[in-house]
Coordinates of C-alpha atoms and ligand atoms in Angstrom, one line a residue:
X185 CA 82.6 49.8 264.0
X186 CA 84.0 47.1 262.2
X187 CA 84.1 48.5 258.2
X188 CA 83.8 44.7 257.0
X189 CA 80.7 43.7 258.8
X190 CA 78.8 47.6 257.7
X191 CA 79.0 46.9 254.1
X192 CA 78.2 43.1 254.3
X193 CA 75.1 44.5 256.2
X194 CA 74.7 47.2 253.5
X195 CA 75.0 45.0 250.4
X196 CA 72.9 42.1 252.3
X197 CA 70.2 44.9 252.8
X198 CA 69.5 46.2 249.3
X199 CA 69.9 42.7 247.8
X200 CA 69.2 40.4 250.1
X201 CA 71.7 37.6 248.7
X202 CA 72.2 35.8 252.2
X203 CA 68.6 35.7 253.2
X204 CA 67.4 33.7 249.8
X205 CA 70.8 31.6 249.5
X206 CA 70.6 30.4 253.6
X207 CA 66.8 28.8 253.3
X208 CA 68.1 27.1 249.7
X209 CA 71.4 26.0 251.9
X210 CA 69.5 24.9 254.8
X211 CA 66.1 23.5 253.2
X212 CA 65.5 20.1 254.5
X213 CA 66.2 17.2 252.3
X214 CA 65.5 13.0 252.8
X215 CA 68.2 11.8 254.9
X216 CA 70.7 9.0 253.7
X217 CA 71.0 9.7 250.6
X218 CA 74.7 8.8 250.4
X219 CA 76.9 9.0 247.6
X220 CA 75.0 8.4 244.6
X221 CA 73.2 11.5 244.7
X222 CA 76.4 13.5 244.3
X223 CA 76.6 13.1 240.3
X224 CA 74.4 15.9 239.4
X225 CA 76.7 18.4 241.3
X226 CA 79.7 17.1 240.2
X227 CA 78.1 17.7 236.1
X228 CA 77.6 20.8 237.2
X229 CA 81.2 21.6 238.7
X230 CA 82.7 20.4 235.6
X231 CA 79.9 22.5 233.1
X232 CA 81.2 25.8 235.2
X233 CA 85.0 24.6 234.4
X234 CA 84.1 24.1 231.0
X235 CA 83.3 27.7 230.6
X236 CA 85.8 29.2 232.4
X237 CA 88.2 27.6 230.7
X238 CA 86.9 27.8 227.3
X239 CA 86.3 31.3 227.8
X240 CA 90.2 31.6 228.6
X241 CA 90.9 29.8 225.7
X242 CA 88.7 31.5 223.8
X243 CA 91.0 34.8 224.2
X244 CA 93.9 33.5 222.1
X245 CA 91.7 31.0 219.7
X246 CA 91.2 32.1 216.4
X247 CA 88.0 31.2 214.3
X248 CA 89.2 31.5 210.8
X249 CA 90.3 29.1 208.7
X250 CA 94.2 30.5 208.2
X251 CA 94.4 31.1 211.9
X252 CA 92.2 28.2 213.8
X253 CA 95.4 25.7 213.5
X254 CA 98.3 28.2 214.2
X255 CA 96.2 29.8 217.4
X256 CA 95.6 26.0 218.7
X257 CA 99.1 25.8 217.8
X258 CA 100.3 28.7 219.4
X259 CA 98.1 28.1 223.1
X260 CA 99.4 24.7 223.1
X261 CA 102.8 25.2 223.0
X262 CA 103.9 28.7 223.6
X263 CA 100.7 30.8 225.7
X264 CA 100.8 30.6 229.8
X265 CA 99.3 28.1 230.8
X266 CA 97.8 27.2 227.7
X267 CA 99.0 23.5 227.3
X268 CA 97.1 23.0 230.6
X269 CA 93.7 25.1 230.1
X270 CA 93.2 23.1 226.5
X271 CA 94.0 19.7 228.6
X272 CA 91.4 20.8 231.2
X273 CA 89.0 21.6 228.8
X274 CA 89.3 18.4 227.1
X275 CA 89.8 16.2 229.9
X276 CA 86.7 18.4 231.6
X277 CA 84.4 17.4 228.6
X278 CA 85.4 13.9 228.8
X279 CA 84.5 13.9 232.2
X280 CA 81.4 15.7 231.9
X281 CA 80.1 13.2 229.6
X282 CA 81.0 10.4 231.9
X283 CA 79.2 12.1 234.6
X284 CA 76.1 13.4 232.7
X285 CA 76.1 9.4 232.3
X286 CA 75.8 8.3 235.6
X287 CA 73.9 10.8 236.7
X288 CA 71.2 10.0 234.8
X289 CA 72.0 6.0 235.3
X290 CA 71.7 7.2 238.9
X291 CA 68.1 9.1 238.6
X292 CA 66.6 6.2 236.2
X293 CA 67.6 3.3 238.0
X294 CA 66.0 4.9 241.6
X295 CA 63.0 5.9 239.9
X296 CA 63.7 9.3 240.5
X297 CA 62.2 10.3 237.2
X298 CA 58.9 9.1 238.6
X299 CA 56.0 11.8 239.9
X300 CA 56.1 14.6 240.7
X301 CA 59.9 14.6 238.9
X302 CA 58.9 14.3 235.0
X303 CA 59.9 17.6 234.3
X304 CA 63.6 17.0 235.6
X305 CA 63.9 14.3 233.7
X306 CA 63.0 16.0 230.8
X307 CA 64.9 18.8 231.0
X308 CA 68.0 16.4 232.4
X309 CA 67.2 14.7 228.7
X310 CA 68.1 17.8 226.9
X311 CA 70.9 19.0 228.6
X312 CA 72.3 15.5 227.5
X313 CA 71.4 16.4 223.8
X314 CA 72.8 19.7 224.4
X315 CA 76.4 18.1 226.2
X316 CA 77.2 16.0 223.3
X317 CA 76.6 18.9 220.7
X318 CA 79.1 20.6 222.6
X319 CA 81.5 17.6 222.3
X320 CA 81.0 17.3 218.7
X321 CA 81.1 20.9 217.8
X322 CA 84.3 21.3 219.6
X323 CA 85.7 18.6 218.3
X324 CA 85.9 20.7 214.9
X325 CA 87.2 24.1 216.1
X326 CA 90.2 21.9 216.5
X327 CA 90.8 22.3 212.4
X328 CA 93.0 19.9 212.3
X329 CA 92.6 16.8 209.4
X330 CA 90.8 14.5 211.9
X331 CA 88.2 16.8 213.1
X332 CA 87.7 18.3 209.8
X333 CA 87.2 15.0 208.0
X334 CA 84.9 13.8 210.8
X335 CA 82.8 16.8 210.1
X336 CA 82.9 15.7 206.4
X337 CA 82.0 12.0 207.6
X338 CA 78.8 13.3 209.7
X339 CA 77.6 15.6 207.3
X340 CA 78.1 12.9 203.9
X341 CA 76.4 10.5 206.0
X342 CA 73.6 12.8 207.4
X343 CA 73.1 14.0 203.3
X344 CA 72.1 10.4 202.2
X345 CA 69.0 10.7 204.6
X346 CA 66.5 10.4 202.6
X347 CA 64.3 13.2 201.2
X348 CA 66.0 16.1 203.5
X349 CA 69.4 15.1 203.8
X350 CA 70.4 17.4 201.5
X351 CA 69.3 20.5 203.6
X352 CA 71.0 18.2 207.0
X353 CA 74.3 18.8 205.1
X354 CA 74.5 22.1 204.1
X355 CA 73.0 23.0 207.0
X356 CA 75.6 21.5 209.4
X357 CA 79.0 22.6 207.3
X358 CA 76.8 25.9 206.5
X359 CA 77.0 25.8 202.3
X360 CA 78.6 22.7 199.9
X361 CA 81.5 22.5 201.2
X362 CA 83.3 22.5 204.7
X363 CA 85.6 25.8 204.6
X364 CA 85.0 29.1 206.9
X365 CA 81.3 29.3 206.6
X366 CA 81.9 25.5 208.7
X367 CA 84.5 26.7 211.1
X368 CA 82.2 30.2 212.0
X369 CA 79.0 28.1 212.2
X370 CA 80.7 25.4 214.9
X371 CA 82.3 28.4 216.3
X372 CA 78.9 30.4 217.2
X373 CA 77.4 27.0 218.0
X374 CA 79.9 25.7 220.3
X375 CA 81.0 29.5 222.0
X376 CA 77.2 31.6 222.0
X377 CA 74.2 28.9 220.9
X378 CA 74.4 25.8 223.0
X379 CA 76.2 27.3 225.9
X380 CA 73.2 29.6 226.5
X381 CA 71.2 27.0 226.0
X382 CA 72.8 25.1 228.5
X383 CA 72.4 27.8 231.0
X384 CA 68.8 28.1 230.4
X385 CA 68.3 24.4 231.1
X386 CA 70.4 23.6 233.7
X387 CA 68.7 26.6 235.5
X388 CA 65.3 24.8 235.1
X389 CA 66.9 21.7 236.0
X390 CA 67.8 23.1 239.5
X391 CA 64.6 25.1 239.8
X392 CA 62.8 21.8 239.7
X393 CA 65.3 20.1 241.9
X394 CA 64.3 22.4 244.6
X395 CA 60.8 23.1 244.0
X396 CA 60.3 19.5 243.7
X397 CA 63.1 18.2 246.4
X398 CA 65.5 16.1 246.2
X399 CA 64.2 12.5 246.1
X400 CA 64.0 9.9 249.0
X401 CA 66.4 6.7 248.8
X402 CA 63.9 4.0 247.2
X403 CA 62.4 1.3 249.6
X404 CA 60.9 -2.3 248.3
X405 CA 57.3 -2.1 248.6
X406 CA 56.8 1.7 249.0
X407 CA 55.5 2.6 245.4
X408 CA 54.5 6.0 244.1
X409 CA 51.0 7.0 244.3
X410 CA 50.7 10.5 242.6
X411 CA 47.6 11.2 244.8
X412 CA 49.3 10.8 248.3
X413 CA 53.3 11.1 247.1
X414 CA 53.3 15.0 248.3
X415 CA 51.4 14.9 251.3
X416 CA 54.1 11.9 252.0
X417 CA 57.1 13.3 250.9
X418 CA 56.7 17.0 253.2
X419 CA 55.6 14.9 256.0
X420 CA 58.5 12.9 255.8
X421 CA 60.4 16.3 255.4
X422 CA 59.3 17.4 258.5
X423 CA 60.1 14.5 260.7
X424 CA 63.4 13.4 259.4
X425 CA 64.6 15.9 256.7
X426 CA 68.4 16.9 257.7
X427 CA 69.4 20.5 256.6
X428 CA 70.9 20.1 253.1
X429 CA 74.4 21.9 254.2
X430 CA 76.3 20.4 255.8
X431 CA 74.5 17.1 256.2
X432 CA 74.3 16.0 252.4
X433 CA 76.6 18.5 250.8
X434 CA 79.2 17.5 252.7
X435 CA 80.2 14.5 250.2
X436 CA 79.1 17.4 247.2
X437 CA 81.7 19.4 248.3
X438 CA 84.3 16.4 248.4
X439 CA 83.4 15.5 245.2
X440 CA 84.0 18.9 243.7
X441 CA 87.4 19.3 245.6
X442 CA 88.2 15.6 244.2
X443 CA 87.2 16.2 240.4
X444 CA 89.3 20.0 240.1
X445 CA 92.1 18.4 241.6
X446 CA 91.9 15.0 239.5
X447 CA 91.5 17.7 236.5
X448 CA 94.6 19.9 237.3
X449 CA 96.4 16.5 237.5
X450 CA 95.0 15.3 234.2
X451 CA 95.9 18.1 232.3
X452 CA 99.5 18.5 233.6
X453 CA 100.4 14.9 233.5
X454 CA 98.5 13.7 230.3
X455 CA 98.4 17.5 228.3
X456 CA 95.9 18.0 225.7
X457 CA 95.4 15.3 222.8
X458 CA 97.9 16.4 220.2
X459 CA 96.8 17.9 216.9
X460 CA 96.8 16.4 213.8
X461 CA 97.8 17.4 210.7
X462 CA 96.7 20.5 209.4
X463 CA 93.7 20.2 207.1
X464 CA 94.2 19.8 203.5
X465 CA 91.6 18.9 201.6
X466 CA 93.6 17.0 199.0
X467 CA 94.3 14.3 201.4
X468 CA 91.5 11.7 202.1
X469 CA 91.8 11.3 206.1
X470 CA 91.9 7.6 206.4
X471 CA 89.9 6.6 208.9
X472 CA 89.0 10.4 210.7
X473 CA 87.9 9.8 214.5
X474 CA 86.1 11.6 216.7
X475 CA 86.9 11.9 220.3
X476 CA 86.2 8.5 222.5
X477 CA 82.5 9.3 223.6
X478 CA 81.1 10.0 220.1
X479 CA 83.4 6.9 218.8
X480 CA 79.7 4.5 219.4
X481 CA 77.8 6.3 217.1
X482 CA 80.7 6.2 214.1
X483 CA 81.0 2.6 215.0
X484 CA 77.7 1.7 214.0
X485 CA 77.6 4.0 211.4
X486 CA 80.7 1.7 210.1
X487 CA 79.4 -1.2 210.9
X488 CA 76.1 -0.9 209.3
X489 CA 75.2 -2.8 206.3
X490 CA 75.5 -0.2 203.2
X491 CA 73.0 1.4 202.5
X492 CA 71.5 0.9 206.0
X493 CA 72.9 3.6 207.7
X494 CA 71.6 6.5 205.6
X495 CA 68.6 6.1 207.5
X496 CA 70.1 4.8 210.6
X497 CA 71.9 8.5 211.5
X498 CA 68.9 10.2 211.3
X499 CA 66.9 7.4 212.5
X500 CA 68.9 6.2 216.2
X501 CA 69.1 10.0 218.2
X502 CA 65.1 9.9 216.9
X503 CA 64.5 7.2 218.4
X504 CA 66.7 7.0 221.4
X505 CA 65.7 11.1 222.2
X506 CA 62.0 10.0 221.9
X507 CA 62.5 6.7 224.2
X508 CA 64.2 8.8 226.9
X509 CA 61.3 11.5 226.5
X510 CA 58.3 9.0 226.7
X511 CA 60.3 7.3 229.8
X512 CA 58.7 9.6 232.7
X513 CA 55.6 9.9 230.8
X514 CA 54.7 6.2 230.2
X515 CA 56.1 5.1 233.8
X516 CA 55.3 8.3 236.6
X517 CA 54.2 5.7 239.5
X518 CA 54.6 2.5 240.7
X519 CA 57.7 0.6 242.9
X520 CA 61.2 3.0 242.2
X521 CA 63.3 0.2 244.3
X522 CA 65.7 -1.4 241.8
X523 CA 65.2 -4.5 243.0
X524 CA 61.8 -4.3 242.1
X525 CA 62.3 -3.2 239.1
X526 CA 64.5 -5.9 236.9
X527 CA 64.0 -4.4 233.6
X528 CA 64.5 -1.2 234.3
X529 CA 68.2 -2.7 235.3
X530 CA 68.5 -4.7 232.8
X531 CA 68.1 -2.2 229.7
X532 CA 70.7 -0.2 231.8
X533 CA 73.3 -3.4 231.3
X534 CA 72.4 -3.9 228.0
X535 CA 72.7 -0.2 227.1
X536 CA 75.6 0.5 228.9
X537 CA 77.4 -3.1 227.7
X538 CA 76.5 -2.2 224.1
X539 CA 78.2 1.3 224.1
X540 CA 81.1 0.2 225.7
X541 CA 81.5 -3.0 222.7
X542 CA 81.0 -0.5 220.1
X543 CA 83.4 2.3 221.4
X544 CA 86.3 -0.7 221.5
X545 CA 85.1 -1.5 217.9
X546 CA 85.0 2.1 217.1
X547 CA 88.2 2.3 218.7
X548 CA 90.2 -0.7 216.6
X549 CA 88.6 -0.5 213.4
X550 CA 86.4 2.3 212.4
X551 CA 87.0 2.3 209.0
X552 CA 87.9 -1.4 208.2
X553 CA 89.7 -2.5 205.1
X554 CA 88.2 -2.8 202.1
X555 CA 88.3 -6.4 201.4
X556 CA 86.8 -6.7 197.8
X557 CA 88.9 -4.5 195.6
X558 CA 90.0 -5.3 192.0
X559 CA 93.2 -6.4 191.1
X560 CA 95.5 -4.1 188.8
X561 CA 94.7 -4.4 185.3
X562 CA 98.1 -6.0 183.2
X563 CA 97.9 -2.1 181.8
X564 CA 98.1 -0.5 185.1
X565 CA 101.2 -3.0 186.1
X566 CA 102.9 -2.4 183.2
X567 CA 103.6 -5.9 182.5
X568 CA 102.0 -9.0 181.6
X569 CA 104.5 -11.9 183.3
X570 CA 107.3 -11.9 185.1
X571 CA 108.5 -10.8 188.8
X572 CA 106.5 -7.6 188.6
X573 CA 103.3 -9.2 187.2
X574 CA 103.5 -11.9 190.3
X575 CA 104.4 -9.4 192.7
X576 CA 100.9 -7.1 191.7
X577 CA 99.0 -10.3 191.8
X578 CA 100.1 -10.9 195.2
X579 CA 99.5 -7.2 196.3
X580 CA 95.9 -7.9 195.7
X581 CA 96.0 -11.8 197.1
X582 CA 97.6 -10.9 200.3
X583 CA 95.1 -8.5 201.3
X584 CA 97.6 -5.3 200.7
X585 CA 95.4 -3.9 198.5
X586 CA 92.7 -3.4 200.8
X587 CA 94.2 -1.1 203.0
X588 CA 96.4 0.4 199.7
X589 CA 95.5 2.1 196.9
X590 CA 97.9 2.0 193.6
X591 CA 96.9 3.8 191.1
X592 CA 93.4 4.6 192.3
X593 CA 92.5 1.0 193.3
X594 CA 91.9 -0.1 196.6
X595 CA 91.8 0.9 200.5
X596 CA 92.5 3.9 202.0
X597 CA 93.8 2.5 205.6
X598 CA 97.0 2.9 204.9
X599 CA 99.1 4.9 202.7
X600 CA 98.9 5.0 198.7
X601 CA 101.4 3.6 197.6
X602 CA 101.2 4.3 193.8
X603 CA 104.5 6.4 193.9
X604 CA 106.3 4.3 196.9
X605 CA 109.2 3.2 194.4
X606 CA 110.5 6.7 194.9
X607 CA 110.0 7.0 198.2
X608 CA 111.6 3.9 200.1
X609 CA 114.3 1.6 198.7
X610 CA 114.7 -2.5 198.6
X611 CA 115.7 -2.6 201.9
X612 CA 112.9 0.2 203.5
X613 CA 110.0 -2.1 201.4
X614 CA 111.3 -5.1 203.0
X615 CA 111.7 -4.4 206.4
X616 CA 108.2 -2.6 206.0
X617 CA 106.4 -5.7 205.0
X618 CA 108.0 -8.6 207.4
X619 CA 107.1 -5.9 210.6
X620 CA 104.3 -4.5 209.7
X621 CA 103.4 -1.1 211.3
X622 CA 101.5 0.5 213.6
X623 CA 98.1 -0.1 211.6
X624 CA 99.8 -2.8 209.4
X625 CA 100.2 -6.4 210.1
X626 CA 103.4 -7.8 209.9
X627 CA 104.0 -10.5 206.8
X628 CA 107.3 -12.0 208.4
X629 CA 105.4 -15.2 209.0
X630 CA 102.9 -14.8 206.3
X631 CA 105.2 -14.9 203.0
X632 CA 107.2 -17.5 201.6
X633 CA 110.9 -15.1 200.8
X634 CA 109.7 -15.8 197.0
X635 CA 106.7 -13.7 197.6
X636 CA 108.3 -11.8 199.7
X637 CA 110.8 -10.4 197.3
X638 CA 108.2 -10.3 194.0
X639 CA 106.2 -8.0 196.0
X640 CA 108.8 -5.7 197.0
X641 CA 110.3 -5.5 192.8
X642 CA 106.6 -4.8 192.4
X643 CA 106.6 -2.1 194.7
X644 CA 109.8 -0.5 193.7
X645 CA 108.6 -0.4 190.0
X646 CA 105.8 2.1 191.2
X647 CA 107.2 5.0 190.7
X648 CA 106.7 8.4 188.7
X649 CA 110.5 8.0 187.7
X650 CA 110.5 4.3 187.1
X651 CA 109.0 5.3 183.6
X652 CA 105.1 4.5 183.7
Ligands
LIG257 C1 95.3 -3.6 207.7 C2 95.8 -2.7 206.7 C3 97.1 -2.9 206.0 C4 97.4 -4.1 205.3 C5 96.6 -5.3 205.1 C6 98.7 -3.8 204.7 N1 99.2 -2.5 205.1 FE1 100.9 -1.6 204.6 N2 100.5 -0.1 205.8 C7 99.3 0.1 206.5 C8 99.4 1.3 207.2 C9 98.3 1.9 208.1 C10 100.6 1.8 207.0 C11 101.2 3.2 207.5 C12 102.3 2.9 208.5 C13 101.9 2.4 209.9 O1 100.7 2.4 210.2 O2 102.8 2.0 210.6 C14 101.3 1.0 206.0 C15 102.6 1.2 205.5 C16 103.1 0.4 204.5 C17 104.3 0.8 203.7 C18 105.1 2.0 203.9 C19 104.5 3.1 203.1 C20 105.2 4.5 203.3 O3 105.0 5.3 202.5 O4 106.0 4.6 204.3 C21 104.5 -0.2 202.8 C22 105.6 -0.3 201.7 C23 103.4 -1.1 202.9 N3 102.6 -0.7 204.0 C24 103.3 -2.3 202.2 C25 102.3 -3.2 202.4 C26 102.3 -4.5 201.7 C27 103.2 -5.0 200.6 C28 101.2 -5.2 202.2 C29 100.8 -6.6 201.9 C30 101.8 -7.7 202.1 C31 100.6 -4.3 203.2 N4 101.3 -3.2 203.3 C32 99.4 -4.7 203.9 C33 98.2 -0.8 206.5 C34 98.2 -2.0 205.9

């Protein structure tokens, strides 16, 4: 007797594993639904690589404040493999969220939400919630200068909500100030919290997928009637319905295949993002960043009159989490063809057009100059006329004063520069100024050589040494 086959028969007879996964296999879904209903399995693909990888990075990562940036350090460039499980993990989230988007594009713009479906939709509406608090929480276990100063960013803005602001800061860096209460809060929130979370849900999520099935492709003129929708839907089941495997997971499977092999490829060719400094809360990040898919929210958050935005943070996921909640509840029947539905599309375009906009401008100028600052004082120059004099004048005319502080005074988009005298010579100051730099413009074409060289005996008389 063939060994193999007596214990599958054992194991299949006290558990009975193959006769509740074949009817879940082989239940009978719509036929053509094509390759837009493959987005929900591919989220879930990249959710399980999320945890395997984060659990294997989660062996060598350490959650302390000494540690977090040497560990990070340490798996990125020394560990097995560890350059490429942090680059899946990254690209895996980035992906995810992409996918968590058009999956739910997908469902809202066939009125799949629509009876007897609320409940996926609502629980789809969570696990979105609960996606990009992983993304954000992450983001900080980093501990580098970015993602601790974006932390400091989200919870100064969150503490200028009015009335309970207070209590939204301390409770998201976990005391006044951001330090290894922070980094052991993210850490149990990012690794136990919303993971498990996550597990509950999406294990709703599919419950209802199959007790409800798998929605038909929408037709023009065939509305949803709660009353008869059932009896419709089983008896289209039964004439037509193709077994689920292989007919319509076919393309899942391809798509699974496709996104671990587009991941492997992402994270060996492109790595993970590089750190950033490490933290030191001395320095005042200039313009901290989060990671592209939160970059929306900061945007606006920058954009924003002052002021506005204290109760804009708390106001927006309120109102956007209670718009997506009321969505099934407000529109459960009716047409679910697109085409009959041309504002359903259009608040997709405009939604999906706005993000994108506010993502580039979150991606060029989150933290824009600061265009109003005070010249120096004739005190804080150190002189009253001359070259010097002229030169600080022009540091304040030609707009180098918003992105540089001297002394205190001004932007903090570039470098201070109160002590640059010491630090770069004649030559370094003007070669700085006519190309500009990475984040700088360059003055070649902008200043007459007069202005040109005031500016630069200005600079080089702002030093510690230079006697102030
Ligand atoms: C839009 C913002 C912005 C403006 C305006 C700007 N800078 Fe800069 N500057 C930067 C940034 C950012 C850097 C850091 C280097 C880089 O990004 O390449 C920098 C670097 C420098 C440095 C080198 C500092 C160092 O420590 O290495 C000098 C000097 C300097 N800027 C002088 C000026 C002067 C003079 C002006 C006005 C004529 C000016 N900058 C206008 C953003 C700006």
């Amino acid at each position: 007797m063939n060994p193999f086959k007596s214990v599958g028969r054992w194991v299949e007879d006290r558990t009975g594993l193959a006769a509740t996964l074949k009817p879940l296999l082989k239940h009978p879904v719509p036929p053509n639904t094509g390759w837009a209903y493959v987005f929900g399995s591919a989220t879930l693909t990249l959710f399980i690589v999320q945890v395997i990888t984060g659990v294997a990075l989660a062996t060598a990562y350490v959650p302390s404040t000494e540690s977090a940036y040497t560990s990070l350090q340490y798996i990125t460039h020394t560990a097995a493999l560890g350059s490429m499980l942090r680059g899946m993990h990254y690209w895996g989230a980035s992906l995810m969220v992409i996918f968590v988007g058009l999956h739910m594009i997908r469902v809202f713009l066939t009125g799949a939400f629509k009876f007897p479906r609320e409940m996926n939709w609502l629980t789809g509406v969570v696990l979105l919630g609960l996606t990009l608090a992983m993304g954000f929480s992450g983001q900080l276990l980093r501990w580098d200068q970015n993602a601790v100063w974006s932390v400091v960013v989200g919870a100064e803005q969150a503490g200028r909500t009015p009335w309970i602001g207070g209590a939204i800061a301390r409770f998201i860096i976990g005391g006044n100030t951001v330090g290894a209460a922070t980094l052991s809060r993210f850490f149990a929130v990012h690794v136990f919290l919303v993971p498990g979370l996550i597990f509950a849900f999406i294990g709703a999520h599919l419950f209802l997928v199959i007790r409800n099935g798998i929605s038909e492709p929408p037709q023009r003129g065939r509305p949803v009637d709660p009353k008869t929708y059932r009896a419709w839907y089983n008896d289209m089941l039964k004439r037509v319905g193709r077994p689920f495997w292989p007919d319509a997971a076919w393309r899942d499977a391809v798509v699974v295949l496709g996104l671990i092999v587009m991941l492997l490829l992402l994270a060996i060719l492109r790595g993970p993002p590089e750190l950033g400094k490490p933290p030191d809360p001395s320095i005042i990040e200039a313009h901290p960043r989060p990671d592209w898919y939160l970059l929306w929210y900061f945007a606006i958050l920058a954009l924003l009159p002052h002021g506005t935005e204290s109760y804009f943070i708390i106001l927006a996921p309120l109102v956007i989490g209670v718009s997506l909640f009321l969505v099934p509840l407000i529109a459960n029947r009716g047409e679910r063809s697109p085409a009959r539905r041309p504002w359903a599309v259009g608040s997709v375009l405009v939604i999906v057009t706005l993000i994108g906009v506010l993502t580039l401008a979150g991606e060029r100028e989150p933290w824009s100059p600061q265009y109003n600052t005070q010249p120096l004082s004739a005190q804080q120059i150190g002189a009253d006329s001359g070259p010097v004099y002229a030169g600080a004048l022009l540091f304040n005319t030609k707009g180098c004063q918003a992105c540089h502080a001297i002394a205190g005074q001004g932007g903090v988009r570039g470098p201070d520069l109160s002590n640059v005298g010491a630090r770069l010579n004649e030559q370094e100051l003007t070669w700085r100024i006519l190309n500009g730099g990475y984040n700088m413009p360059a003055y070649g074409s902008i200043l007459t050589p007069d202005e040109l060289h005031k500016l630069v005996v200005f600079l080089q008389s702002r030093s510690a040494d230079a006697g102030e």
